[in-house]
GROMACS .gro file of C-alpha atoms in nm:
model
  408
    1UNK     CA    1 -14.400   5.393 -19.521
    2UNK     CA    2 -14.722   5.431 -19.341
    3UNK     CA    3 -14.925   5.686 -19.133
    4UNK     CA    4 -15.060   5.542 -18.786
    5UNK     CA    5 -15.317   5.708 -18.532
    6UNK     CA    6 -15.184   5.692 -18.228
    7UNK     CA    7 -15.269   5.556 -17.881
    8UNK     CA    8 -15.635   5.643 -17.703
    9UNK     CA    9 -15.479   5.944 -17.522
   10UNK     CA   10 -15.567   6.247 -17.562
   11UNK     CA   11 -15.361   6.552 -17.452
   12UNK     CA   12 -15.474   6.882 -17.438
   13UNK     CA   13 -15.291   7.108 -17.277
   14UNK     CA   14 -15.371   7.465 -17.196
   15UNK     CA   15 -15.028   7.748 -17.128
   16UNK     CA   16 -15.258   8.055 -17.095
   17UNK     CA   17 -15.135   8.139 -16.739
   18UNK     CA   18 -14.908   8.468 -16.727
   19UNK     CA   19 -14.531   8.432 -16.664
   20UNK     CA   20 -14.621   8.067 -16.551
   21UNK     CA   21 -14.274   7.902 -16.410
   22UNK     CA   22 -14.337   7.561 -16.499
   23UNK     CA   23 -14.472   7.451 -16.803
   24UNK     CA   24 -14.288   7.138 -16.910
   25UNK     CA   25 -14.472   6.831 -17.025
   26UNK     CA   26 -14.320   6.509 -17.166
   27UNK     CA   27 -14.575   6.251 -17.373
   28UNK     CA   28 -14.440   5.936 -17.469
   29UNK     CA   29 -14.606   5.799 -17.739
   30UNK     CA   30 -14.788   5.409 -17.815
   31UNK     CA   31 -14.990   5.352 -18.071
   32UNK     CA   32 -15.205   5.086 -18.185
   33UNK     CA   33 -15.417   5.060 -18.478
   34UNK     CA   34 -15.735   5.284 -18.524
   35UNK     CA   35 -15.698   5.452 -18.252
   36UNK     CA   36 -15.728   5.852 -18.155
   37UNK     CA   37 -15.425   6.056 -18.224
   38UNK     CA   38 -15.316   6.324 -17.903
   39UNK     CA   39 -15.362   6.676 -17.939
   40UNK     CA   40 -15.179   6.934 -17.789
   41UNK     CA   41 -15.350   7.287 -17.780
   42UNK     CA   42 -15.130   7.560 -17.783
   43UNK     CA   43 -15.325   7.902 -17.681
   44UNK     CA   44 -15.180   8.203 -17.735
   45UNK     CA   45 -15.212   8.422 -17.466
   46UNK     CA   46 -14.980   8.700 -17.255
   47UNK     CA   47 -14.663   8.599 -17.124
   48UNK     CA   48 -14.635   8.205 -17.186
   49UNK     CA   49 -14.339   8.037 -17.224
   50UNK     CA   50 -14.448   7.610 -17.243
   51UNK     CA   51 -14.255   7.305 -17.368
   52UNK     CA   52 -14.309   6.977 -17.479
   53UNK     CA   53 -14.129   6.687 -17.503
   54UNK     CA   54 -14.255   6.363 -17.715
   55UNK     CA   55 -14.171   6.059 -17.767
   56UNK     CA   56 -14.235   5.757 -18.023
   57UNK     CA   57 -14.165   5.373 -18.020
   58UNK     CA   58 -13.833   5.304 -18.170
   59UNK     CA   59 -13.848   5.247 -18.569
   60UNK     CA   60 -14.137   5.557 -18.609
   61UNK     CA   61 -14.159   5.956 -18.688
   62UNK     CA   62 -14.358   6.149 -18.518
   63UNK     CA   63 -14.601   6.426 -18.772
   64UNK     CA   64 -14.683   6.708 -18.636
   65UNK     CA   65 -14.982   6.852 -18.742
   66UNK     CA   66 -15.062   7.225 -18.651
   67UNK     CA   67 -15.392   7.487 -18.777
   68UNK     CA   68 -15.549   7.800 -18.599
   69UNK     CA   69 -15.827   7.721 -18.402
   70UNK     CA   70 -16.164   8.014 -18.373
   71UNK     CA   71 -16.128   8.060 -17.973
   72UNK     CA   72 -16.421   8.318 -17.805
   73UNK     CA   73 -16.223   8.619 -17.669
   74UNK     CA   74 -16.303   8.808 -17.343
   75UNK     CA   75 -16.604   8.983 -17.502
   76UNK     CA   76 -16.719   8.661 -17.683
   77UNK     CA   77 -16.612   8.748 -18.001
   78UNK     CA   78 -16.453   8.476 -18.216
   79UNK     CA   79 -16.093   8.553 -18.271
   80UNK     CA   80 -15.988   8.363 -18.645
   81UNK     CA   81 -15.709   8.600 -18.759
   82UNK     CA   82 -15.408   8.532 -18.532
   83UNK     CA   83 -15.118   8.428 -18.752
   84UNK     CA   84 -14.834   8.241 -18.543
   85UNK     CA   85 -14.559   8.296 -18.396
   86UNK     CA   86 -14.580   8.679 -18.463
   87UNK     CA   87 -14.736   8.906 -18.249
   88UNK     CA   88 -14.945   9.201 -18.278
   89UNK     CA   89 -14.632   9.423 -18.204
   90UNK     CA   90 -14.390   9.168 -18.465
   91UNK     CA   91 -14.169   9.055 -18.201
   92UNK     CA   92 -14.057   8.795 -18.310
   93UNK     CA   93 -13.772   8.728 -18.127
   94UNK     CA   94 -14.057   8.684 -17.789
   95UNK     CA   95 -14.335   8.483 -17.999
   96UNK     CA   96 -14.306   8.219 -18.161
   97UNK     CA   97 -14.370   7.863 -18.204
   98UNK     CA   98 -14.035   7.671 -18.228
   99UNK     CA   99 -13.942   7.309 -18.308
  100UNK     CA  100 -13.700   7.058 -18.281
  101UNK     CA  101 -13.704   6.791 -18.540
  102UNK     CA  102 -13.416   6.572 -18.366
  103UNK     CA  103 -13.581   6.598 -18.060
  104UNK     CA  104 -13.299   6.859 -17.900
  105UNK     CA  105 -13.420   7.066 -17.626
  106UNK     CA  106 -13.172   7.317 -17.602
  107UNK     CA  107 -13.310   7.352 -17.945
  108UNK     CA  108 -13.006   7.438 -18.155
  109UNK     CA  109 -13.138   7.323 -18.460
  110UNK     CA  110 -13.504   7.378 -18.429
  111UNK     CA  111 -13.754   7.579 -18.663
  112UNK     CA  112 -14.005   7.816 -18.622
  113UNK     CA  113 -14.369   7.685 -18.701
  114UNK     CA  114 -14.524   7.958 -18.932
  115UNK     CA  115 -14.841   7.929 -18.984
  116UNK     CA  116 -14.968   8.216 -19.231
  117UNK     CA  117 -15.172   7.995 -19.423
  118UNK     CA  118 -15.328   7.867 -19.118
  119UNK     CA  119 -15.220   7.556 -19.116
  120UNK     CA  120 -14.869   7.339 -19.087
  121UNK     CA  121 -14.731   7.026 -19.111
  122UNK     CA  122 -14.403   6.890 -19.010
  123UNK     CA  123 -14.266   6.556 -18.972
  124UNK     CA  124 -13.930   6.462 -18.660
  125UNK     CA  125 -13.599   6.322 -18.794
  126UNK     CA  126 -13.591   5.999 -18.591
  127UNK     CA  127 -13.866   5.914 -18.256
  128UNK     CA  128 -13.852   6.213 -18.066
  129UNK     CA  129 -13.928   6.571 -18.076
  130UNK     CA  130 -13.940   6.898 -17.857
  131UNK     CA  131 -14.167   7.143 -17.920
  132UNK     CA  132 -14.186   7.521 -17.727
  133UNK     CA  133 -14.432   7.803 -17.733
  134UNK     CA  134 -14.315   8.155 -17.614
  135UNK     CA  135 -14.546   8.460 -17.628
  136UNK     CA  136 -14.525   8.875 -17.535
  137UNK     CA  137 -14.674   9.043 -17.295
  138UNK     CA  138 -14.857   9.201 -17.621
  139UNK     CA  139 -15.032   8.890 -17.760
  140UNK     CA  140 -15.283   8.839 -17.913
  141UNK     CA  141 -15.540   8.560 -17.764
  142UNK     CA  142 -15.616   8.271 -17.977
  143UNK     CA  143 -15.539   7.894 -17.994
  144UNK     CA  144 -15.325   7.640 -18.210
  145UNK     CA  145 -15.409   7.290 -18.181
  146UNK     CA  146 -15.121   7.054 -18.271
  147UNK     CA  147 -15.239   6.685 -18.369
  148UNK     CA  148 -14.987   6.428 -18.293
  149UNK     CA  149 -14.952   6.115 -18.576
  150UNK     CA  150 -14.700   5.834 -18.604
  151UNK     CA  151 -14.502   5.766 -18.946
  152UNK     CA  152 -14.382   5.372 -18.958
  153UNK     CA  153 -14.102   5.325 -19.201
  154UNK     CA  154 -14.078   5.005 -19.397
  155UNK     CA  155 -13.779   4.868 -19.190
  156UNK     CA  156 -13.582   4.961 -18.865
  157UNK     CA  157 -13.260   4.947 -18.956
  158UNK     CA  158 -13.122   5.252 -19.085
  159UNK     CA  159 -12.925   5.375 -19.367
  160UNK     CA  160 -12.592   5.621 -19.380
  161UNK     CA  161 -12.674   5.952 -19.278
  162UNK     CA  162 -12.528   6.101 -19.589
  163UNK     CA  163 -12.615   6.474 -19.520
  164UNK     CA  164 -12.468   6.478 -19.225
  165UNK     CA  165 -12.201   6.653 -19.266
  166UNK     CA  166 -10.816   5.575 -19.052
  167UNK     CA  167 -10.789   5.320 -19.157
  168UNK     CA  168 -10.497   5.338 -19.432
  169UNK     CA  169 -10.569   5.584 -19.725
  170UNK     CA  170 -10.946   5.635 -19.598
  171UNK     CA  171 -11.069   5.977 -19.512
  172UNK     CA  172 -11.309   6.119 -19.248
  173UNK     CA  173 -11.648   6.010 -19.233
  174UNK     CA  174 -11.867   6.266 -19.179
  175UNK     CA  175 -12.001   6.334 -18.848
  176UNK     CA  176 -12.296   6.071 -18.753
  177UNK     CA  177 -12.281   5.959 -19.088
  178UNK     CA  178 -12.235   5.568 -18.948
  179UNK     CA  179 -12.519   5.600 -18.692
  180UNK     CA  180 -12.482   5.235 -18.627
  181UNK     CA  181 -12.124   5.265 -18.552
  182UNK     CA  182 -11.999   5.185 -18.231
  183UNK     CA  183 -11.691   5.123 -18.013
  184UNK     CA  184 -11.589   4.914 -17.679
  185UNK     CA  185 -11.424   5.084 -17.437
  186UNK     CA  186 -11.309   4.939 -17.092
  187UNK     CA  187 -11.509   5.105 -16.797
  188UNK     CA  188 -11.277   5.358 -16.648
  189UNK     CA  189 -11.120   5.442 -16.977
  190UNK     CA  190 -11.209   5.659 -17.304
  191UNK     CA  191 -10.982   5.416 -17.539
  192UNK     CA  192 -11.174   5.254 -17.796
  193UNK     CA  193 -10.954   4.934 -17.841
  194UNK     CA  194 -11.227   4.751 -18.083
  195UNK     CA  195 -11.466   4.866 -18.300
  196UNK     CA  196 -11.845   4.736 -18.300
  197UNK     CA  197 -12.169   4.784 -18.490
  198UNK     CA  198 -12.552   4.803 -18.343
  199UNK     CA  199 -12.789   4.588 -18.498
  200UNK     CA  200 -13.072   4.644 -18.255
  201UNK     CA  201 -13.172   4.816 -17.928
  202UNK     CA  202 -12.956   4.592 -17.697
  203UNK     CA  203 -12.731   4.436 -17.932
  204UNK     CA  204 -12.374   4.517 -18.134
  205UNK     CA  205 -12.205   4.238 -18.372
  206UNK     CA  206 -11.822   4.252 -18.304
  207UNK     CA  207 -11.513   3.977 -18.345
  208UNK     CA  208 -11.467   3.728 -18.090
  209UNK     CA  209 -11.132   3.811 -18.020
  210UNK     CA  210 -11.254   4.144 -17.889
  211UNK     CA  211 -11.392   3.990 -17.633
  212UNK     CA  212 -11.128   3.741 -17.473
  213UNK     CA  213 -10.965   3.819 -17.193
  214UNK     CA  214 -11.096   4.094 -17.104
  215UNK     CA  215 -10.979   4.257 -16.772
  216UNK     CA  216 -11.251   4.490 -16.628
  217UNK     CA  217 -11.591   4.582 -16.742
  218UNK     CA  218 -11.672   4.626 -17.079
  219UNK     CA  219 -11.892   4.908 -17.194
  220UNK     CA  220 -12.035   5.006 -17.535
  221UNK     CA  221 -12.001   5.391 -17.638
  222UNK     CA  222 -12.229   5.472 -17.965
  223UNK     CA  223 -12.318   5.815 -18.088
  224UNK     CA  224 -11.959   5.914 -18.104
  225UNK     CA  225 -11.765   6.049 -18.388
  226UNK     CA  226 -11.452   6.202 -18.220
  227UNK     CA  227 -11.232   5.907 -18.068
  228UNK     CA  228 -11.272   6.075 -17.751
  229UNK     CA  229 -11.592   6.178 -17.670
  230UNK     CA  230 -11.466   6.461 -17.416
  231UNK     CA  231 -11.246   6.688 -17.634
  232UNK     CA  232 -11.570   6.804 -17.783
  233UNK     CA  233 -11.963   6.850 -17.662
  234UNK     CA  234 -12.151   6.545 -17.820
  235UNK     CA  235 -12.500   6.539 -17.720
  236UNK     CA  236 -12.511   6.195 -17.885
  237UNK     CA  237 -12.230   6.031 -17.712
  238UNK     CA  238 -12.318   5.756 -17.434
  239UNK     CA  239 -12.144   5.467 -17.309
  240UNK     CA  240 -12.400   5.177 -17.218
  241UNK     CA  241 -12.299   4.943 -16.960
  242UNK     CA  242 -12.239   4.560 -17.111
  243UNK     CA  243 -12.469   4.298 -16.964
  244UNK     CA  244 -12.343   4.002 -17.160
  245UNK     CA  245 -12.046   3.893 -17.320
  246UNK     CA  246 -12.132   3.637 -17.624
  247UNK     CA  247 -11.851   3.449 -17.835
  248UNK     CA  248 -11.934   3.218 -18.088
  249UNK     CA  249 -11.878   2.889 -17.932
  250UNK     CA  250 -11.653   2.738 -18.213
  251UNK     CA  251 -11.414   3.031 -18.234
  252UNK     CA  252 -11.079   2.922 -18.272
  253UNK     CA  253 -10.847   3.168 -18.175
  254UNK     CA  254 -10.519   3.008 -18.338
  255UNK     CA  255 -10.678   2.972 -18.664
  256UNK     CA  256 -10.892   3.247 -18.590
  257UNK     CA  257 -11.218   3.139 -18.736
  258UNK     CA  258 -11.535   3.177 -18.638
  259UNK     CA  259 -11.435   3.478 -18.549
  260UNK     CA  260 -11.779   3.674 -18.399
  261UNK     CA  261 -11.946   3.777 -18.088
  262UNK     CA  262 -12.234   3.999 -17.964
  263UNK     CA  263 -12.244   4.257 -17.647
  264UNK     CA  264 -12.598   4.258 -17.515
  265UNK     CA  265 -12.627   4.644 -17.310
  266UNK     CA  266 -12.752   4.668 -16.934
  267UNK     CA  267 -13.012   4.907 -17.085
  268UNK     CA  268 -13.209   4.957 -17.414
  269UNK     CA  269 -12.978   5.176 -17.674
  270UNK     CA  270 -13.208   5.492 -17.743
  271UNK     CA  271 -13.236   5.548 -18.096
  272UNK     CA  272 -13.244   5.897 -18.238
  273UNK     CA  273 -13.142   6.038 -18.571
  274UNK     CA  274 -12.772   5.986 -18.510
  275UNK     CA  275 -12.778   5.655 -18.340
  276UNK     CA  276 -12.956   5.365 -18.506
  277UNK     CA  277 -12.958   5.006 -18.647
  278UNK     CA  278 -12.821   4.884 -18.963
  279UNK     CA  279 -12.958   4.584 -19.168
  280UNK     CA  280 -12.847   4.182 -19.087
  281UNK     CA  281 -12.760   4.087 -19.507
  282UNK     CA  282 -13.052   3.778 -19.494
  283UNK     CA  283 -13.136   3.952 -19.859
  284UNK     CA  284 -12.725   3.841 -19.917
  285UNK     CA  285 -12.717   3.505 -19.744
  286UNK     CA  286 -12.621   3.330 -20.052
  287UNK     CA  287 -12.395   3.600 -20.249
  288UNK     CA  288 -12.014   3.608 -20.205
  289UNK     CA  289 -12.006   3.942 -20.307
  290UNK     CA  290 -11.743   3.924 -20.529
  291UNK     CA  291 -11.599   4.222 -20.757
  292UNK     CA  292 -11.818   4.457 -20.562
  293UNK     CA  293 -11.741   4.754 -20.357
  294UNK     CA  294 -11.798   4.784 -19.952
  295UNK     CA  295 -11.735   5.071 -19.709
  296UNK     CA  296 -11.556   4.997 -19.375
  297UNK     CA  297 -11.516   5.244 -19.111
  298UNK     CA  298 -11.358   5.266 -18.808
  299UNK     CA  299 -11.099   5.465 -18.538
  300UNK     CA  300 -10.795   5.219 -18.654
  301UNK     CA  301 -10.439   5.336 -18.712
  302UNK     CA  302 -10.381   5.538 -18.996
  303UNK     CA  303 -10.080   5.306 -19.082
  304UNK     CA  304  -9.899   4.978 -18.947
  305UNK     CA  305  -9.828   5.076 -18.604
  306UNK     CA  306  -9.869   5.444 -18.691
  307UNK     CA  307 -10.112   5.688 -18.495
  308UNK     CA  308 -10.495   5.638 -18.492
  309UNK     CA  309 -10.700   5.910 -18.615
  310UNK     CA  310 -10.870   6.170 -18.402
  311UNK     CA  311 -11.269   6.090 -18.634
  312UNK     CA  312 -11.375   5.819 -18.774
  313UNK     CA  313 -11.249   5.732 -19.092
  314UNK     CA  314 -11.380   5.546 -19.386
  315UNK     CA  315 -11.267   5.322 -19.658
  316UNK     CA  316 -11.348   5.228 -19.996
  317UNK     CA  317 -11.281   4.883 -20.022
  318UNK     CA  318 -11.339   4.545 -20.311
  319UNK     CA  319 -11.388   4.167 -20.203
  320UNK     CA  320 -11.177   3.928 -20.382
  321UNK     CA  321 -11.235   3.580 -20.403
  322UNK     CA  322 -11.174   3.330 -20.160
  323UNK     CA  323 -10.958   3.110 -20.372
  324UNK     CA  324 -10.747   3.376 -20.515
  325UNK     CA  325 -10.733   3.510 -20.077
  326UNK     CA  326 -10.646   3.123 -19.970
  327UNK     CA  327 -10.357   3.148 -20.222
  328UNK     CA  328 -10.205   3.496 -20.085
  329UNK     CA  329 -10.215   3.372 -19.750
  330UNK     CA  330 -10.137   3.011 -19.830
  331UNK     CA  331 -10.392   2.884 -19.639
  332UNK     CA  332 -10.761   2.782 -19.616
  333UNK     CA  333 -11.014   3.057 -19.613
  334UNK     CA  334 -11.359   2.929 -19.530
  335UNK     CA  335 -11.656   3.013 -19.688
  336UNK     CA  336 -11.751   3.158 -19.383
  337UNK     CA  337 -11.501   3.410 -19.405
  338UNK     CA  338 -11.455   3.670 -19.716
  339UNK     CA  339 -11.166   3.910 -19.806
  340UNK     CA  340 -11.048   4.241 -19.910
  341UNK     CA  341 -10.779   4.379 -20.134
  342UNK     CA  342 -10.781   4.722 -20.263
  343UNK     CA  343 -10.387   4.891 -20.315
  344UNK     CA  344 -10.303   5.139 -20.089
  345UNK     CA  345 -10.633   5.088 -19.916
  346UNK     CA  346 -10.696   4.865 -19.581
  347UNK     CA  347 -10.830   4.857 -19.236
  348UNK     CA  348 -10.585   4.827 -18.986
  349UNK     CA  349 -10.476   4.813 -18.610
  350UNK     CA  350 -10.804   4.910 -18.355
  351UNK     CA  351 -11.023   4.826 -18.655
  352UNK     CA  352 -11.104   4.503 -18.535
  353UNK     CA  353 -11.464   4.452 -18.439
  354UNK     CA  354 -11.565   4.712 -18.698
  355UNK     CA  355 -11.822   4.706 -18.980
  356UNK     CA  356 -11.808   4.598 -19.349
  357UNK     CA  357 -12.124   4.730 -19.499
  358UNK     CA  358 -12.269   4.699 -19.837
  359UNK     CA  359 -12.507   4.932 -20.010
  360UNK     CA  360 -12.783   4.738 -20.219
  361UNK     CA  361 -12.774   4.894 -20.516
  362UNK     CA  362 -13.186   4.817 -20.601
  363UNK     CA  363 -13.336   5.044 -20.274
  364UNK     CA  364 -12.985   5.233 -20.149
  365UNK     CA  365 -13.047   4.995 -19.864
  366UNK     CA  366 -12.738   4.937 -19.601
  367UNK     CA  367 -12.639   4.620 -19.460
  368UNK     CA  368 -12.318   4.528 -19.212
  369UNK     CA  369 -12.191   4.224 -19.457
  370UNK     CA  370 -11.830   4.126 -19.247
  371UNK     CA  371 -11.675   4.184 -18.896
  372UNK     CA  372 -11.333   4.318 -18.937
  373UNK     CA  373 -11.098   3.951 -18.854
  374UNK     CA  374 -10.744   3.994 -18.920
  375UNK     CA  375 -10.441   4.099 -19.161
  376UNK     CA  376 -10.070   4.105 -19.234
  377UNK     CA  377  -9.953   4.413 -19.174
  378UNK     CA  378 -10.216   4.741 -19.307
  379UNK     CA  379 -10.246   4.785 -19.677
  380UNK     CA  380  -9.942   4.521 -19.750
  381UNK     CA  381  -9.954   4.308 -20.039
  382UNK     CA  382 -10.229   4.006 -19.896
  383UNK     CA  383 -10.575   4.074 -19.792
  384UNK     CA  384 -10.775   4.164 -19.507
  385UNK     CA  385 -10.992   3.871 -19.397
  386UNK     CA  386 -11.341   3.960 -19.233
  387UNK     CA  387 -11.621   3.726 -19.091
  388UNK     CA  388 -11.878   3.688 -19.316
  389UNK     CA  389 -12.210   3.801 -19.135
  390UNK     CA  390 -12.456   3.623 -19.356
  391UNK     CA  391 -12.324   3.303 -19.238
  392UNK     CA  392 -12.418   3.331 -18.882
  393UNK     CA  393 -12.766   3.503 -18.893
  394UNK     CA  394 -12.895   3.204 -18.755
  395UNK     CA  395 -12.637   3.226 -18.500
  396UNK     CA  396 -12.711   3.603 -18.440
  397UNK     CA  397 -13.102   3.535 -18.440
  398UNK     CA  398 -13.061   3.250 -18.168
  399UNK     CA  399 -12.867   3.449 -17.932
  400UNK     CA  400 -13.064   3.773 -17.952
  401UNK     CA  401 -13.434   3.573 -17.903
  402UNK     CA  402 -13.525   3.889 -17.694
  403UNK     CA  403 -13.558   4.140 -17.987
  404UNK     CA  404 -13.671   4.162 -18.335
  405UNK     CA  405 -13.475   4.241 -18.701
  406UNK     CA  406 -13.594   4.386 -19.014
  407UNK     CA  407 -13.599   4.129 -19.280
  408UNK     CA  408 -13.516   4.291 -19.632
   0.00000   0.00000   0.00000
């Protein structure tokens, strides 16, 4: 990854006025090359109580950069031994410099900012963060001057979120671990009836026949880990508005082949450390992927017409050959299509639409490889037949002109 200056703004803003009501600012980030990075200077005076929110281009991290500052006091003396966020009467619970790394401003998960060594460094979980100063009545003057840098990963698309912490014979995923998983839900409704997966800012991959007769208006909900959003807070949980409905214009829905379409969102999907991209395979356009193990995930019954699960679930699952697939279904499976058979182990009903990644093995690298298609049955004795996504990326590229992909 690399460091990056940011944009020829500069931002230097002063909370030294006592119990001030309003001190809220909000800096959105854009860089170019070579250019000056913003500063925010945080003095530390009586009875101030400032936020900030920032903001960074999809695809970055913002590093926050923080060191004492000499500052003249009242009777021009230079003040150079304030250490942050204590005051001079240790209360700790009124001073303090506090961050969120996720970019939360009700800032459940932030940090304190020490600074005893004068200096600080820390770097946000996805494009955004949220950073608030608080002082006593009893502090101490002096100033902290926060320099604002952008940290541009090698790709976009994102990875499992592994620290984060049903499909037939799966267990739960972990909450946010699929931050490119996604569901479609009818407008009016909290029913995810097909599952989907975001491969950039405006667009999911999903089957086709997801998106046939369709009755209503279609909307995509991402950042979700509960089936339904609502039985539990979920600060990550949106439902975007679809703008346009794209099937593959040789899908065949009595052979069903060809079996893939795209949802294009109203607005731009904002990205954040739970809710992200994953990888197009163009690395894999050639492999079949045979013998090797994939994940799938998804809100799917936990057995042939059986209940669906309350998470998201996950699956351990191994590609068989295509031949050996055409023979246990005794008929042709294209080359355009791969398959699935693990005992005991399957996607099933309300899986549809969902995900079959791969995890490169050379860089830990994830990639969405298949689109849930079709089975007999959940976990019976023939395989599960997915879309195979390498086949269409020139499909996928053509359609989405109006955004950009990581190539790995």
């Amino acid at each position: 990854m690399w460091l990056v200056k940011v944009a020829v703004l500069v931002l230097v803003v002063v909370c030294a006025v006592a119990g001030q009501d309003d001190c809220f600012y909000s800096l959105d980030i854009k860089y170019k090359l070579g250019s000056q990075s913003p500063r925010i200077s945080l003095v530390n005076a009586p009875d101030i109580d400032c936020s900030y929110r920032i903001k960074a281009p999809f695809g970055t991290r913002i590093q926050v950069s923080c060191e004492l500052s000499q500052r003249e006091n009242e009777r021009r003396h230079l003040v150079t031994s304030i250490v942050l966020p204590f005051s001079a009467i240790r209360d700790d619970a009124l001073e303090r410099v506090i961050v969120s790394l996720s970019g939360r401003e009700d800032l459940a998960n932030a940090t304190n900012i020490g600074c005893a060594d004068g200096s600080v460094r820390k770097e946000s979980e996805a494009n955004s963060l949220f950073l608030r100063m608080r002082s006593s009545s009893e502090s101490q003057n002096g100033q902290f001057i926060c320099t604002l840098s952008l940290v541009q990963p090698n790709c976009r698309c994102r990875g499992k979120n592994e620290n984060m912490g049903r499909i037939v014979r799966g267990e739960d995923a972990n909450p946010h671990e699929f931050s490119m998983m996604a569901g479609l839900v009818m407008s009016g409704t909290t029913s995810i009836f097909c599952g989907a997966t975001i491969i950039s800012e405006y667009y999911a991959l999903t089957a086709a026949h997801c998106l046939t007769d369709l009755e209503g208006t279609l909307t995509l909900l991402v950042g979700v880990h509960e089936e339904d959003p609502y039985k539990k807070y979920n600060p990550y949980a949106v439902y975007y508005s679809v703008k346009t409905i794209i099937v593959h214009p040789e899908y065949n829905e009595r052979l069903i082949t060809n079996d893939i379409g795209l949802v294009r969102t109203e607005s731009e999907i904002e990205f954040n450390h739970r809710v992200g991209s994953v990888c197009l395979p163009w690395k894999f356009r050639e492999s079949t992927f045979t013998g090797e193990s994939f994940e799938a995930s998804g809100w799917g019954a936990l057995r042939f017409r059986g209940p669906s699960p309350q998470v998201l679930n996950k699956v351990v699952l191994n590609v068989v050959d295509n031949a050996s697939c055409s023979t246990r279904w005794n008929r042709r499976i294209t080359s355009k299509q791969m398959c699935t058979y693990t005992p005991h182990k399957d996607t099933c009903q309300g899986d549809s639409g969902g995900p079959l990644f791969f995890t490169d093995p050379e860089n830990e690298q994830f990639y969405v490889v298949g689109v849930v298609s079709y089975g007999y049955g959940c976990a019976t004795h023939k395989p599960a037949v997915y879309t195979r996504v390498s086949a269409y990326l020139d499909w996928i590229k053509t359609q989405t002109s109006d955004t950009s992909y990581c190539v790995m």
